[in-house]
PDB file of C-alpha atoms in Angstrom:
ATOM      1  CA  MET A   1     -24.367  18.941  17.971  1.00  0.00           C
ATOM      2  CA  ALA A   2     -21.748  16.330  17.136  1.00  0.00           C
ATOM      3  CA  ALA A   3     -19.342  15.415  19.895  1.00  0.00           C
ATOM      4  CA  GLU A   4     -15.940  17.088  19.688  1.00  0.00           C
ATOM      5  CA  GLU A   5     -13.354  14.754  18.210  1.00  0.00           C
ATOM      6  CA  VAL A   6     -10.535  13.791  20.540  1.00  0.00           C
ATOM      7  CA  ALA A   7      -7.265  12.474  19.142  1.00  0.00           C
ATOM      8  CA  PRO A   8      -4.737  10.263  20.926  1.00  0.00           C
ATOM      9  CA  PRO A   9      -1.641  12.074  22.243  1.00  0.00           C
ATOM     10  CA  GLY A  10       0.716  13.069  19.437  1.00  0.00           C
ATOM     11  CA  VAL A  11      -1.907  12.807  16.688  1.00  0.00           C
ATOM     12  CA  ASP A  12      -2.648  16.037  14.799  1.00  0.00           C
ATOM     13  CA  ILE A  13      -6.226  16.262  13.548  1.00  0.00           C
ATOM     14  CA  SER A  14      -5.977  19.809  12.244  1.00  0.00           C
ATOM     15  CA  THR A  15      -4.587  18.543   8.921  1.00  0.00           C
ATOM     16  CA  PRO A  16      -5.549  15.433   6.935  1.00  0.00           C
ATOM     17  CA  SER A  17      -3.486  12.270   7.104  1.00  0.00           C
ATOM     18  CA  ILE A  18      -2.968   9.974   4.122  1.00  0.00           C
ATOM     19  CA  ALA A  19      -3.253   6.934   6.375  1.00  0.00           C
ATOM     20  CA  ARG A  20      -6.522   8.133   7.899  1.00  0.00           C
ATOM     21  CA  VAL A  21      -8.024   9.049   4.511  1.00  0.00           C
ATOM     22  CA  TYR A  22      -7.243   5.510   3.360  1.00  0.00           C
ATOM     23  CA  ASP A  23      -8.710   4.193   6.592  1.00  0.00           C
ATOM     24  CA  TYR A  24     -11.991   5.927   5.779  1.00  0.00           C
ATOM     25  CA  MET A  25     -11.916   4.578   2.219  1.00  0.00           C
ATOM     26  CA  VAL A  26     -11.546   0.984   3.401  1.00  0.00           C
ATOM     27  CA  GLY A  27     -14.314   1.286   5.988  1.00  0.00           C
ATOM     28  CA  GLY A  28     -12.159   1.893   9.052  1.00  0.00           C
ATOM     29  CA  LYS A  29     -13.068   3.951  12.119  1.00  0.00           C
ATOM     30  CA  ASP A  30      -9.744   5.601  12.949  1.00  0.00           C
ATOM     31  CA  ASN A  31     -10.276   8.809  10.975  1.00  0.00           C
ATOM     32  CA  PHE A  32     -11.433  12.339  11.713  1.00  0.00           C
ATOM     33  CA  GLU A  33     -13.571  15.015  10.084  1.00  0.00           C
ATOM     34  CA  VAL A  34     -10.598  16.622   8.350  1.00  0.00           C
ATOM     35  CA  ASP A  35      -9.779  13.264   6.733  1.00  0.00           C
ATOM     36  CA  ARG A  36     -13.367  12.594   5.726  1.00  0.00           C
ATOM     37  CA  MET A  37     -13.545  15.990   4.044  1.00  0.00           C
ATOM     38  CA  VAL A  38     -10.617  15.073   1.799  1.00  0.00           C
ATOM     39  CA  ALA A  39     -12.124  11.673   1.102  1.00  0.00           C
ATOM     40  CA  GLN A  40     -15.424  13.255   0.146  1.00  0.00           C
ATOM     41  CA  ARG A  41     -13.666  15.590  -2.295  1.00  0.00           C
ATOM     42  CA  ALA A  42     -12.069  12.581  -3.935  1.00  0.00           C
ATOM     43  CA  LEU A  43     -15.418  10.770  -4.052  1.00  0.00           C
ATOM     44  CA  GLU A  44     -16.911  13.669  -5.979  1.00  0.00           C
ATOM     45  CA  ILE A  45     -14.490  12.810  -8.789  1.00  0.00           C
ATOM     46  CA  VAL A  46     -14.524   9.014  -8.395  1.00  0.00           C
ATOM     47  CA  PRO A  47     -17.832   8.029  -6.761  1.00  0.00           C
ATOM     48  CA  ASP A  48     -16.767   4.418  -6.362  1.00  0.00           C
ATOM     49  CA  GLY A  49     -13.736   5.314  -4.258  1.00  0.00           C
ATOM     50  CA  LEU A  50     -15.034   3.266  -1.327  1.00  0.00           C
ATOM     51  CA  GLU A  51     -15.230   0.234  -3.615  1.00  0.00           C
ATOM     52  CA  ALA A  52     -11.643   0.947  -4.649  1.00  0.00           C
ATOM     53  CA  GLY A  53     -10.694   0.825  -0.967  1.00  0.00           C
ATOM     54  CA  ARG A  54     -12.333  -2.580  -0.633  1.00  0.00           C
ATOM     55  CA  ALA A  55     -10.482  -3.754  -3.729  1.00  0.00           C
ATOM     56  CA  CYS A  56      -7.165  -2.635  -2.213  1.00  0.00           C
ATOM     57  CA  ARG A  57      -7.711  -4.651   0.960  1.00  0.00           C
ATOM     58  CA  ALA A  58      -8.846  -7.699  -1.010  1.00  0.00           C
ATOM     59  CA  LEU A  59      -5.735  -7.472  -3.176  1.00  0.00           C
ATOM     60  CA  LEU A  60      -3.547  -7.298  -0.075  1.00  0.00           C
ATOM     61  CA  ARG A  61      -5.145 -10.462   1.277  1.00  0.00           C
ATOM     62  CA  ARG A  62      -4.691 -12.350  -1.990  1.00  0.00           C
ATOM     63  CA  ALA A  63      -1.112 -11.224  -2.500  1.00  0.00           C
ATOM     64  CA  VAL A  64       0.022 -12.052   1.035  1.00  0.00           C
ATOM     65  CA  ARG A  65      -1.783 -15.382   0.906  1.00  0.00           C
ATOM     66  CA  TYR A  66      -0.032 -16.178  -2.372  1.00  0.00           C
ATOM     67  CA  LEU A  67       3.360 -15.224  -0.960  1.00  0.00           C
ATOM     68  CA  ALA A  68       2.897 -17.316   2.185  1.00  0.00           C
ATOM     69  CA  ALA A  69       1.026 -20.333   0.818  1.00  0.00           C
ATOM     70  CA  GLU A  70       2.456 -20.681  -2.706  1.00  0.00           C
ATOM     71  CA  ALA A  71       5.778 -18.857  -2.747  1.00  0.00           C
ATOM     72  CA  GLY A  72       6.749 -20.092   0.732  1.00  0.00           C
ATOM     73  CA  ILE A  73       7.590 -16.651   2.139  1.00  0.00           C
ATOM     74  CA  ARG A  74       7.785 -16.622   5.926  1.00  0.00           C
ATOM     75  CA  GLN A  75       8.921 -13.059   6.602  1.00  0.00           C
ATOM     76  CA  PHE A  76       7.454  -9.782   5.404  1.00  0.00           C
ATOM     77  CA  LEU A  77       8.488  -6.131   5.352  1.00  0.00           C
ATOM     78  CA  ASP A  78       5.432  -3.919   4.847  1.00  0.00           C
ATOM     79  CA  ILE A  79       6.465  -0.309   4.173  1.00  0.00           C
ATOM     80  CA  GLY A  80       3.754   2.321   4.385  1.00  0.00           C
ATOM     81  CA  SER A  81       1.526  -0.168   6.164  1.00  0.00           C
ATOM     82  CA  GLY A  82      -1.217   2.286   7.111  1.00  0.00           C
ATOM     83  CA  LEU A  83      -3.761   1.923   9.883  1.00  0.00           C
ATOM     84  CA  PRO A  84      -4.775  -1.549  11.057  1.00  0.00           C
ATOM     85  CA  THR A  85      -8.012  -2.792   9.511  1.00  0.00           C
ATOM     86  CA  GLU A  86     -10.099  -5.932   9.763  1.00  0.00           C
ATOM     87  CA  THR A  87      -7.490  -8.038   7.947  1.00  0.00           C
ATOM     88  CA  ASN A  88      -3.805  -7.226   8.260  1.00  0.00           C
ATOM     89  CA  VAL A  89      -0.663  -8.727   6.748  1.00  0.00           C
ATOM     90  CA  HIS A  90       0.340 -10.655   9.846  1.00  0.00           C
ATOM     91  CA  GLN A  91      -3.141 -12.128  10.224  1.00  0.00           C
ATOM     92  CA  VAL A  92      -3.155 -13.390   6.637  1.00  0.00           C
ATOM     93  CA  ALA A  93       0.389 -14.747   6.915  1.00  0.00           C
ATOM     94  CA  HIS A  94      -0.336 -16.396  10.268  1.00  0.00           C
ATOM     95  CA  GLY A  95      -3.284 -18.161   8.665  1.00  0.00           C
ATOM     96  CA  VAL A  96      -0.668 -20.069   6.675  1.00  0.00           C
ATOM     97  CA  ASP A  97       2.100 -20.247   9.278  1.00  0.00           C
ATOM     98  CA  PRO A  98       1.666 -18.817  12.809  1.00  0.00           C
ATOM     99  CA  ALA A  99       5.445 -18.402  13.007  1.00  0.00           C
ATOM    100  CA  ALA A 100       5.637 -16.033  10.023  1.00  0.00           C
ATOM    101  CA  ARG A 101       7.353 -12.762  10.915  1.00  0.00           C
ATOM    102  CA  VAL A 102       6.133  -9.319   9.871  1.00  0.00           C
ATOM    103  CA  VAL A 103       7.635  -5.870  10.321  1.00  0.00           C
ATOM    104  CA  TYR A 104       5.353  -2.933   9.584  1.00  0.00           C
ATOM    105  CA  VAL A 105       6.871   0.450   8.729  1.00  0.00           C
ATOM    106  CA  ASP A 106       5.078   3.800   8.823  1.00  0.00           C
ATOM    107  CA  ASN A 107       5.792   7.405   9.718  1.00  0.00           C
ATOM    108  CA  ASP A 108       2.253   8.468  10.629  1.00  0.00           C
ATOM    109  CA  PRO A 109       1.616   8.994  14.383  1.00  0.00           C
ATOM    110  CA  SER A 110      -1.940   7.628  14.011  1.00  0.00           C
ATOM    111  CA  VAL A 111      -0.590   4.366  12.632  1.00  0.00           C
ATOM    112  CA  LEU A 112       1.951   4.058  15.417  1.00  0.00           C
ATOM    113  CA  VAL A 113      -0.633   4.588  18.169  1.00  0.00           C
ATOM    114  CA  HIS A 114      -3.113   2.033  16.848  1.00  0.00           C
ATOM    115  CA  GLY A 115      -0.511  -0.384  15.532  1.00  0.00           C
ATOM    116  CA  HIS A 116       1.359  -0.747  18.807  1.00  0.00           C
ATOM    117  CA  ALA A 117      -1.943  -1.421  20.594  1.00  0.00           C
ATOM    118  CA  LEU A 118      -2.877  -4.107  18.050  1.00  0.00           C
ATOM    119  CA  LEU A 119       0.490  -5.840  18.198  1.00  0.00           C
ATOM    120  CA  ALA A 120       1.007  -5.792  21.973  1.00  0.00           C
ATOM    121  CA  GLY A 121       2.326  -9.184  23.058  1.00  0.00           C
ATOM    122  CA  ASP A 122       2.803 -10.508  19.497  1.00  0.00           C
ATOM    123  CA  GLY A 123       6.387 -11.744  19.360  1.00  0.00           C
ATOM    124  CA  THR A 124       6.383 -12.436  15.631  1.00  0.00           C
ATOM    125  CA  THR A 125       5.269  -8.977  14.524  1.00  0.00           C
ATOM    126  CA  ALA A 126       6.606  -5.478  15.055  1.00  0.00           C
ATOM    127  CA  LEU A 127       5.953  -1.899  13.988  1.00  0.00           C
ATOM    128  CA  ILE A 128       8.672   0.707  13.534  1.00  0.00           C
ATOM    129  CA  GLU A 129       8.571   4.422  12.852  1.00  0.00           C
ATOM    130  CA  ALA A 130      10.477   5.218   9.676  1.00  0.00           C
ATOM    131  CA  ASP A 131      10.021   6.924   6.309  1.00  0.00           C
ATOM    132  CA  ILE A 132      10.396   5.203   2.945  1.00  0.00           C
ATOM    133  CA  ARG A 133      12.312   8.288   1.784  1.00  0.00           C
ATOM    134  CA  SER A 134      15.189   6.973   3.931  1.00  0.00           C
ATOM    135  CA  PRO A 135      15.316   3.319   2.878  1.00  0.00           C
ATOM    136  CA  GLU A 136      18.712   2.697   4.468  1.00  0.00           C
ATOM    137  CA  THR A 137      17.260   3.696   7.845  1.00  0.00           C
ATOM    138  CA  ILE A 138      14.589   1.041   7.426  1.00  0.00           C
ATOM    139  CA  LEU A 139      17.008  -1.650   6.284  1.00  0.00           C
ATOM    140  CA  GLU A 140      19.446  -0.943   9.112  1.00  0.00           C
ATOM    141  CA  HIS A 141      16.822  -0.548  11.839  1.00  0.00           C
ATOM    142  CA  PRO A 142      17.613  -2.880  14.770  1.00  0.00           C
ATOM    143  CA  VAL A 143      14.048  -4.226  14.903  1.00  0.00           C
ATOM    144  CA  VAL A 144      14.120  -5.050  11.185  1.00  0.00           C
ATOM    145  CA  ARG A 145      17.434  -6.827  11.620  1.00  0.00           C
ATOM    146  CA  GLU A 146      16.167  -8.670  14.680  1.00  0.00           C
ATOM    147  CA  LYS A 147      12.919  -9.882  13.129  1.00  0.00           C
ATOM    148  CA  LEU A 148      13.990 -10.549   9.547  1.00  0.00           C
ATOM    149  CA  ASP A 149      16.750 -12.833   8.282  1.00  0.00           C
ATOM    150  CA  PHE A 150      18.274 -11.238   5.170  1.00  0.00           C
ATOM    151  CA  THR A 151      19.838 -14.546   4.137  1.00  0.00           C
ATOM    152  CA  GLN A 152      16.357 -15.965   3.541  1.00  0.00           C
ATOM    153  CA  PRO A 153      13.605 -14.818   1.120  1.00  0.00           C
ATOM    154  CA  ILE A 154      11.589 -11.795   2.208  1.00  0.00           C
ATOM    155  CA  GLY A 155       8.254 -10.498   0.983  1.00  0.00           C
ATOM    156  CA  LEU A 156       8.601  -6.740   0.468  1.00  0.00           C
ATOM    157  CA  LEU A 157       5.217  -5.017   0.332  1.00  0.00           C
ATOM    158  CA  LEU A 158       4.971  -1.579  -1.270  1.00  0.00           C
ATOM    159  CA  PHE A 159       1.223  -1.166  -1.315  1.00  0.00           C
ATOM    160  CA  SER A 160      -0.067   2.353  -2.036  1.00  0.00           C
ATOM    161  CA  VAL A 161       3.128   4.051  -0.912  1.00  0.00           C
ATOM    162  CA  LEU A 162       5.313   4.814  -3.952  1.00  0.00           C
ATOM    163  CA  HIS A 163       2.557   6.887  -5.494  1.00  0.00           C
ATOM    164  CA  HIS A 164       2.883   9.269  -2.552  1.00  0.00           C
ATOM    165  CA  LEU A 165       6.459  10.041  -3.539  1.00  0.00           C
ATOM    166  CA  ASN A 166       6.916  12.870  -5.992  1.00  0.00           C
ATOM    167  CA  ASP A 167       9.240  12.364  -8.935  1.00  0.00           C
ATOM    168  CA  GLY A 168      11.838  14.663  -7.371  1.00  0.00           C
ATOM    169  CA  GLU A 169      12.085  12.368  -4.324  1.00  0.00           C
ATOM    170  CA  ASP A 170      13.652   9.620  -6.471  1.00  0.00           C
ATOM    171  CA  PRO A 171      11.086   6.827  -5.992  1.00  0.00           C
ATOM    172  CA  GLY A 172      12.979   4.709  -8.526  1.00  0.00           C
ATOM    173  CA  GLY A 173      16.194   4.955  -6.543  1.00  0.00           C
ATOM    174  CA  ILE A 174      14.361   4.170  -3.305  1.00  0.00           C
ATOM    175  CA  ALA A 175      12.766   1.078  -4.831  1.00  0.00           C
ATOM    176  CA  ALA A 176      16.163  -0.024  -6.192  1.00  0.00           C
ATOM    177  CA  THR A 177      17.811   0.337  -2.771  1.00  0.00           C
ATOM    178  CA  LEU A 178      15.123  -1.841  -1.201  1.00  0.00           C
ATOM    179  CA  ARG A 179      15.269  -4.441  -4.002  1.00  0.00           C
ATOM    180  CA  ASP A 180      19.055  -4.670  -3.824  1.00  0.00           C
ATOM    181  CA  ALA A 181      18.910  -5.501  -0.098  1.00  0.00           C
ATOM    182  CA  LEU A 182      16.716  -8.553  -0.679  1.00  0.00           C
ATOM    183  CA  PRO A 183      18.194 -12.050  -1.043  1.00  0.00           C
ATOM    184  CA  PRO A 184      17.369 -14.283  -4.045  1.00  0.00           C
ATOM    185  CA  GLY A 185      13.929 -15.861  -3.853  1.00  0.00           C
ATOM    186  CA  SER A 186      12.448 -12.713  -2.316  1.00  0.00           C
ATOM    187  CA  HIS A 187       9.311 -11.168  -3.761  1.00  0.00           C
ATOM    188  CA  LEU A 188       8.193  -7.589  -4.233  1.00  0.00           C
ATOM    189  CA  ALA A 189       4.447  -6.875  -4.213  1.00  0.00           C
ATOM    190  CA  ILE A 190       3.303  -3.480  -5.458  1.00  0.00           C
ATOM    191  CA  MET A 191       0.054  -1.528  -5.743  1.00  0.00           C
ATOM    192  CA  HIS A 192       0.185   1.894  -7.403  1.00  0.00           C
ATOM    193  CA  PHE A 193      -2.096   4.626  -8.752  1.00  0.00           C
ATOM    194  CA  TRP A 194      -2.211   4.244 -12.542  1.00  0.00           C
ATOM    195  CA  ASP A 195      -2.705   6.714 -15.362  1.00  0.00           C
ATOM    196  CA  PRO A 196      -3.897   4.408 -18.174  1.00  0.00           C
ATOM    197  CA  ALA A 197      -3.134   7.094 -20.793  1.00  0.00           C
ATOM    198  CA  GLU A 198      -3.988   5.878 -24.288  1.00  0.00           C
ATOM    199  CA  GLU A 199      -5.233   2.508 -22.988  1.00  0.00           C
ATOM    200  CA  HIS A 200      -8.258   4.241 -21.410  1.00  0.00           C
ATOM    201  CA  PRO A 201      -8.193   7.963 -22.308  1.00  0.00           C
ATOM    202  CA  GLU A 202     -11.446   8.905 -20.533  1.00  0.00           C
ATOM    203  CA  THR A 203     -10.207   7.370 -17.290  1.00  0.00           C
ATOM    204  CA  SER A 204      -6.867   9.093 -17.820  1.00  0.00           C
ATOM    205  CA  ALA A 205      -8.600  12.489 -17.812  1.00  0.00           C
ATOM    206  CA  ARG A 206     -10.332  11.662 -14.503  1.00  0.00           C
ATOM    207  CA  VAL A 207      -7.148  10.529 -12.797  1.00  0.00           C
ATOM    208  CA  ARG A 208      -5.420  13.766 -13.700  1.00  0.00           C
ATOM    209  CA  GLU A 209      -8.216  15.586 -11.859  1.00  0.00           C
ATOM    210  CA  SER A 210      -7.839  13.180  -8.925  1.00  0.00           C
ATOM    211  CA  GLU A 211      -4.134  13.937  -8.860  1.00  0.00           C
ATOM    212  CA  ARG A 212      -4.885  17.654  -8.646  1.00  0.00           C
ATOM    213  CA  VAL A 213      -7.228  17.115  -5.657  1.00  0.00           C
ATOM    214  CA  PHE A 214      -4.743  14.876  -3.861  1.00  0.00           C
ATOM    215  CA  ASN A 215      -1.937  17.364  -4.253  1.00  0.00           C
ATOM    216  CA  GLU A 216      -4.083  20.266  -3.107  1.00  0.00           C
ATOM    217  CA  SER A 217      -5.351  18.357  -0.056  1.00  0.00           C
ATOM    218  CA  LEU A 218      -2.605  15.964   0.993  1.00  0.00           C
ATOM    219  CA  GLY A 219       0.441  17.265  -0.799  1.00  0.00           C
ATOM    220  CA  THR A 220       1.268  13.993  -2.524  1.00  0.00           C
ATOM    221  CA  GLY A 221      -0.210  11.643  -5.080  1.00  0.00           C
ATOM    222  CA  ARG A 222       1.167  10.565  -8.477  1.00  0.00           C
ATOM    223  CA  TRP A 223      -0.785   8.543 -11.014  1.00  0.00           C
ATOM    224  CA  ARG A 224       1.996   7.009 -13.123  1.00  0.00           C
ATOM    225  CA  ARG A 225       2.041   5.286 -16.513  1.00  0.00           C
ATOM    226  CA  ARG A 226       2.347   1.504 -16.764  1.00  0.00           C
ATOM    227  CA  ALA A 227       6.023   1.597 -17.801  1.00  0.00           C
ATOM    228  CA  GLU A 228       6.882   3.858 -14.871  1.00  0.00           C
ATOM    229  CA  ILE A 229       5.243   1.478 -12.396  1.00  0.00           C
ATOM    230  CA  GLU A 230       6.843  -1.589 -13.928  1.00  0.00           C
ATOM    231  CA  ALA A 231      10.253   0.084 -13.626  1.00  0.00           C
ATOM    232  CA  PHE A 232       9.906  -0.074  -9.816  1.00  0.00           C
ATOM    233  CA  LEU A 233      10.173  -3.863 -10.122  1.00  0.00           C
ATOM    234  CA  GLY A 234      13.622  -3.652 -11.731  1.00  0.00           C
ATOM    235  CA  ASP A 235      14.803  -6.965 -13.153  1.00  0.00           C
ATOM    236  CA  PHE A 236      12.570  -9.019 -10.882  1.00  0.00           C
ATOM    237  CA  GLU A 237      10.499 -11.651 -12.691  1.00  0.00           C
ATOM    238  CA  LEU A 238       6.791 -10.773 -12.809  1.00  0.00           C
ATOM    239  CA  ILE A 239       4.507 -13.509 -11.538  1.00  0.00           C
ATOM    240  CA  GLU A 240       1.437 -14.261 -13.655  1.00  0.00           C
ATOM    241  CA  PRO A 241      -0.831 -12.493 -14.469  1.00  0.00           C
ATOM    242  CA  GLY A 242       1.644  -9.597 -14.430  1.00  0.00           C
ATOM    243  CA  LEU A 243       0.869  -5.978 -13.676  1.00  0.00           C
ATOM    244  CA  VAL A 244      -2.916  -5.715 -13.857  1.00  0.00           C
ATOM    245  CA  PRO A 245      -5.962  -3.922 -12.377  1.00  0.00           C
ATOM    246  CA  LEU A 246      -6.589  -5.061  -8.805  1.00  0.00           C
ATOM    247  CA  ALA A 247      -9.568  -7.328  -9.504  1.00  0.00           C
ATOM    248  CA  GLU A 248      -7.602  -9.202 -12.167  1.00  0.00           C
ATOM    249  CA  TRP A 249      -4.712 -10.244  -9.924  1.00  0.00           C
ATOM    250  CA  ARG A 250      -5.428 -13.891  -9.061  1.00  0.00           C
ATOM    251  CA  PRO A 251      -9.127 -13.580  -8.094  1.00  0.00           C
ATOM    252  CA  ASP A 252     -10.047 -16.170  -5.493  1.00  0.00           C
ATOM    253  CA  GLY A 253     -13.832 -16.247  -5.553  1.00  0.00           C
ATOM    254  CA  GLU A 254     -14.429 -13.904  -2.637  1.00  0.00           C
ATOM    255  CA  ALA A 255     -16.853 -11.032  -3.136  1.00  0.00           C
ATOM    256  CA  VAL A 256     -15.420  -8.632  -5.700  1.00  0.00           C
ATOM    257  CA  ALA A 257     -15.551  -4.867  -5.131  1.00  0.00           C
ATOM    258  CA  GLU A 258     -17.864  -3.184  -7.639  1.00  0.00           C
ATOM    259  CA  GLN A 259     -15.285  -0.856  -9.129  1.00  0.00           C
ATOM    260  CA  LYS A 260     -16.370   1.215 -12.118  1.00  0.00           C
ATOM    261  CA  GLU A 261     -14.681   4.615 -12.435  1.00  0.00           C
ATOM    262  CA  THR A 262     -11.623   3.388 -10.500  1.00  0.00           C
ATOM    263  CA  TYR A 263     -11.198   0.022 -12.203  1.00  0.00           C
ATOM    264  CA  TYR A 264      -8.436   1.280 -14.511  1.00  0.00           C
ATOM    265  CA  THR A 265      -6.818   3.653 -12.019  1.00  0.00           C
ATOM    266  CA  MET A 266      -4.637   1.201 -10.046  1.00  0.00           C
ATOM    267  CA  LEU A 267      -2.231  -1.568 -10.986  1.00  0.00           C
ATOM    268  CA  ALA A 268      -0.925  -4.405  -8.825  1.00  0.00           C
ATOM    269  CA  GLY A 269       1.647  -7.105  -9.303  1.00  0.00           C
ATOM    270  CA  VAL A 270       4.093  -9.439  -7.618  1.00  0.00           C
ATOM    271  CA  ALA A 271       7.638 -10.084  -8.862  1.00  0.00           C
ATOM    272  CA  ARG A 272      10.362 -12.509  -7.783  1.00  0.00           C
ATOM    273  CA  LYS A 273      14.087 -11.899  -7.399  1.00  0.00           C
ATOM    274  CA  ARG A 274      16.018 -14.588  -9.224  1.00  0.00           C
TER     275      ARG A 274
END
């Protein structure tokens, strides 16, 4: 008989957590049976979902490395950061400049428990509890204001978070509020579930089924059209190669995830505020 799962104080394992489902998909260990059940349902529709998880983490590494090494960004605001994995934003940024500052934002108790343990004693990096649905709370948080200088360029990371906002929660307005707070020279990096519609109609049919499973199991999950995703970038200038499938955003020669069914189900891009 399998050992009974024990959660840290304050962590509810009777219902699935988006962060822990993602953790399972990217090969993490901080998930529970209820999360794995949801992940397995998703894998029945998209069997290469684990490869998609690998592609997400690889994209994060490339995007943060680009922002730090090429765009010269030295401070990052990562909203919806999720559970710590083998390579995190601050680790990538510190590989370029050990003084780079990072503030992680999440509202999941699992993330807070593991994140605070990971970051103990790291003076350049912090984790706060807040919800993207209240962007002003994030922007005005004392830790954000202490760690980040809003007179200097900031790298805003919205990886796999806006697609968990339903249309009625005004994701466009939330993204605009965050963009407006950034000084010139800042960059916005985004990763979002994509409904390729007429570009790839067979894939489009599968993602609509994935959306149904997500909303039945987790309550949130929107696969949006290309134009809808691009609108989150506002008037920021897209960096080449634009808004593209994950594997196509500045590949760097590292092992590429073998995405098949999920290849055309996510878009990523980086844009600069003039």
